[in-house]
Amino acid sequence: MAISKDKTIGLASDHAGYALKCAVKEYLEQLGYAYHDYGCLSPERCDYPDFAHALARGIENGECGYGIGICGSGEGISMALNKHQQIRAALCWAPELAKMSRLHNDANVLVMPGRYIDESTARAIMDEFFRTDFEGGRHVERIRKIPVS
């Protein structure tokens, strides 16, 4: 796999993504990845930005190499994650999107919509995200243009 198993995966969700995040944790364990769960820690109603920002800070300070964020639609947590300059969070609901987000965008956070995909689809998306390397080349300059000073 392109994403080394020596890299800790950070996790974040809100209440709508909690059940899928629990399944993701089990799959990460099966694959042999260490993870750090930044919350939420129960299915009780909560606010996704609190956990998105914690995950983003974990990546920025080196606690985690990559991340997975999950909320109901995936949109909200993506927006919060992408407020951080070192984060390139990609909302993926199909394996092909995960592949392209790594290949062309060097995404470092995979975001999935907890209310719209099942566990099997999530595993296929994760597999593609983890095994795909950044292509580099012409995409490097595009990525350099993303941060705003």
Coordinates of C-alpha atoms in Angstrom, one line a residue:
M1 CA 0.0 0.0 0.0
A2 CA 1.1 3.5 -0.8
I3 CA 0.3 4.9 2.7
S4 CA 2.8 3.2 5.0
K5 CA 1.5 1.2 8.0
D6 CA 4.0 3.1 10.1
K7 CA 1.8 6.2 9.6
T8 CA -0.9 6.7 12.2
I9 CA -4.3 7.5 10.8
G10 CA -6.3 10.2 12.5
L11 CA -10.1 9.8 12.8
A12 CA -12.9 12.3 13.3
S13 CA -16.6 12.2 13.0
D14 CA -19.8 13.7 14.3
H15 CA -22.8 11.7 15.5
A16 CA -24.0 11.0 12.0
G17 CA -20.7 9.5 11.1
Y18 CA -20.1 7.7 14.4
A19 CA -21.3 4.2 13.3
L20 CA -19.3 4.2 10.1
K21 CA -16.2 5.4 12.0
C22 CA -16.6 2.4 14.4
A23 CA -16.5 0.1 11.3
V24 CA -13.5 2.1 9.9
K25 CA -11.6 1.5 13.1
E26 CA -12.2 -2.2 12.9
Y27 CA -11.0 -2.3 9.3
L28 CA -7.9 -0.3 10.1
E29 CA -7.1 -2.8 12.9
Q30 CA -7.5 -5.6 10.3
L31 CA -5.2 -3.9 7.9
G32 CA -2.6 -3.3 10.6
Y33 CA -2.8 0.5 10.8
A34 CA -2.5 2.4 14.1
Y35 CA -5.1 5.2 14.5
H36 CA -5.9 8.0 16.9
D37 CA -9.6 8.9 17.4
Y38 CA -10.2 12.6 17.8
G39 CA -13.9 12.1 18.4
C40 CA -16.8 12.1 18.7
L41 CA -16.9 9.2 21.1
S42 CA -20.6 8.4 21.1
P43 CA -23.6 8.7 18.8
E44 CA -24.9 11.7 20.9
R45 CA -25.5 14.9 18.9
C46 CA -22.4 17.0 18.5
D47 CA -20.7 19.4 16.1
Y48 CA -18.4 18.2 13.4
P49 CA -16.1 21.3 13.4
D50 CA -14.8 20.4 16.9
F51 CA -13.5 17.1 15.8
A52 CA -12.4 18.2 12.3
H53 CA -10.2 20.9 13.8
A54 CA -8.7 18.4 16.3
L55 CA -7.9 16.0 13.5
A56 CA -6.4 18.7 11.3
R57 CA -4.2 19.9 14.2
G58 CA -3.1 16.3 14.7
I59 CA -1.9 16.1 11.1
E60 CA -0.3 19.5 11.2
N61 CA 1.7 18.7 14.4
G62 CA 2.8 15.3 13.2
E63 CA 0.7 13.1 15.5
C64 CA -0.9 11.5 12.3
G65 CA 0.3 11.1 8.8
Y66 CA -3.2 11.0 7.2
G67 CA -6.8 11.2 8.3
I68 CA -10.3 10.0 7.8
G69 CA -13.3 12.3 8.5
I70 CA -16.9 11.2 8.5
C71 CA -20.1 13.2 8.9
G72 CA -23.6 12.6 7.6
S73 CA -23.0 14.0 4.1
G74 CA -19.3 14.4 4.3
E75 CA -19.6 18.1 3.2
G76 CA -19.5 19.8 6.6
I77 CA -16.5 18.0 7.9
S78 CA -14.7 18.5 4.6
M79 CA -15.3 22.3 4.8
A80 CA -14.0 22.5 8.3
L81 CA -10.9 20.3 7.6
N82 CA -10.0 22.3 4.5
K83 CA -9.8 25.5 6.5
H84 CA -6.4 24.3 7.6
Q85 CA -3.6 25.1 5.1
Q86 CA -1.8 21.8 5.4
I87 CA -5.0 19.8 4.9
R88 CA -6.3 18.5 1.5
A89 CA -9.5 16.7 2.5
A90 CA -11.3 14.9 -0.3
L91 CA -15.0 13.8 -0.1
C92 CA -15.2 10.4 -1.6
W93 CA -18.3 8.2 -2.0
A94 CA -16.8 5.8 -4.6
P95 CA -13.3 4.1 -4.9
E96 CA -12.6 6.0 -8.1
L97 CA -12.8 9.3 -6.3
A98 CA -10.4 8.2 -3.6
K99 CA -7.9 7.1 -6.3
M100 CA -8.1 10.4 -8.1
S101 CA -7.9 12.4 -4.9
R102 CA -4.6 10.8 -4.1
L103 CA -3.2 10.5 -7.6
H104 CA -3.9 14.1 -8.7
N105 CA -4.5 16.1 -5.5
D106 CA -2.3 14.3 -2.9
A107 CA -5.2 14.3 -0.5
N108 CA -4.1 13.6 3.1
V109 CA -7.6 13.3 4.5
L110 CA -10.2 10.9 3.2
V111 CA -13.8 12.1 3.9
M112 CA -16.8 9.8 3.6
P113 CA -20.5 10.4 3.9
G114 CA -21.7 8.3 6.8
R115 CA -25.4 8.4 5.8
Y116 CA -24.9 7.6 2.2
I117 CA -22.4 4.6 1.9
D118 CA -22.3 1.2 3.5
E119 CA -19.3 -0.5 5.3
S120 CA -18.4 -2.5 2.2
T121 CA -18.2 0.7 0.1
A122 CA -16.2 2.4 2.8
R123 CA -13.6 -0.4 2.8
A124 CA -13.3 -0.3 -0.9
I125 CA -12.8 3.5 -0.8
M126 CA -10.2 3.2 2.0
D127 CA -8.3 0.5 0.0
E128 CA -8.1 2.7 -3.0
F129 CA -7.0 5.7 -0.9
F130 CA -4.3 3.8 0.9
R131 CA -2.9 2.1 -2.2
T132 CA -2.7 5.1 -4.5
D133 CA 0.4 7.2 -4.7
F134 CA 0.5 10.9 -5.6
E135 CA 1.5 11.1 -9.3
G136 CA 3.4 14.4 -8.9
G137 CA 4.4 16.0 -12.2
R138 CA 2.0 18.7 -13.4
H139 CA -0.1 18.3 -10.3
V140 CA 2.6 19.6 -8.0
E141 CA 2.2 23.2 -9.2
R142 CA -1.5 23.0 -8.9
I143 CA -1.3 21.9 -5.3
R144 CA 1.2 24.7 -4.5
K145 CA -1.5 27.2 -5.6
I146 CA -4.1 26.0 -3.0
P147 CA -2.8 27.6 0.2
V148 CA -3.9 31.2 0.7
S149 CA -1.6 33.5 2.7

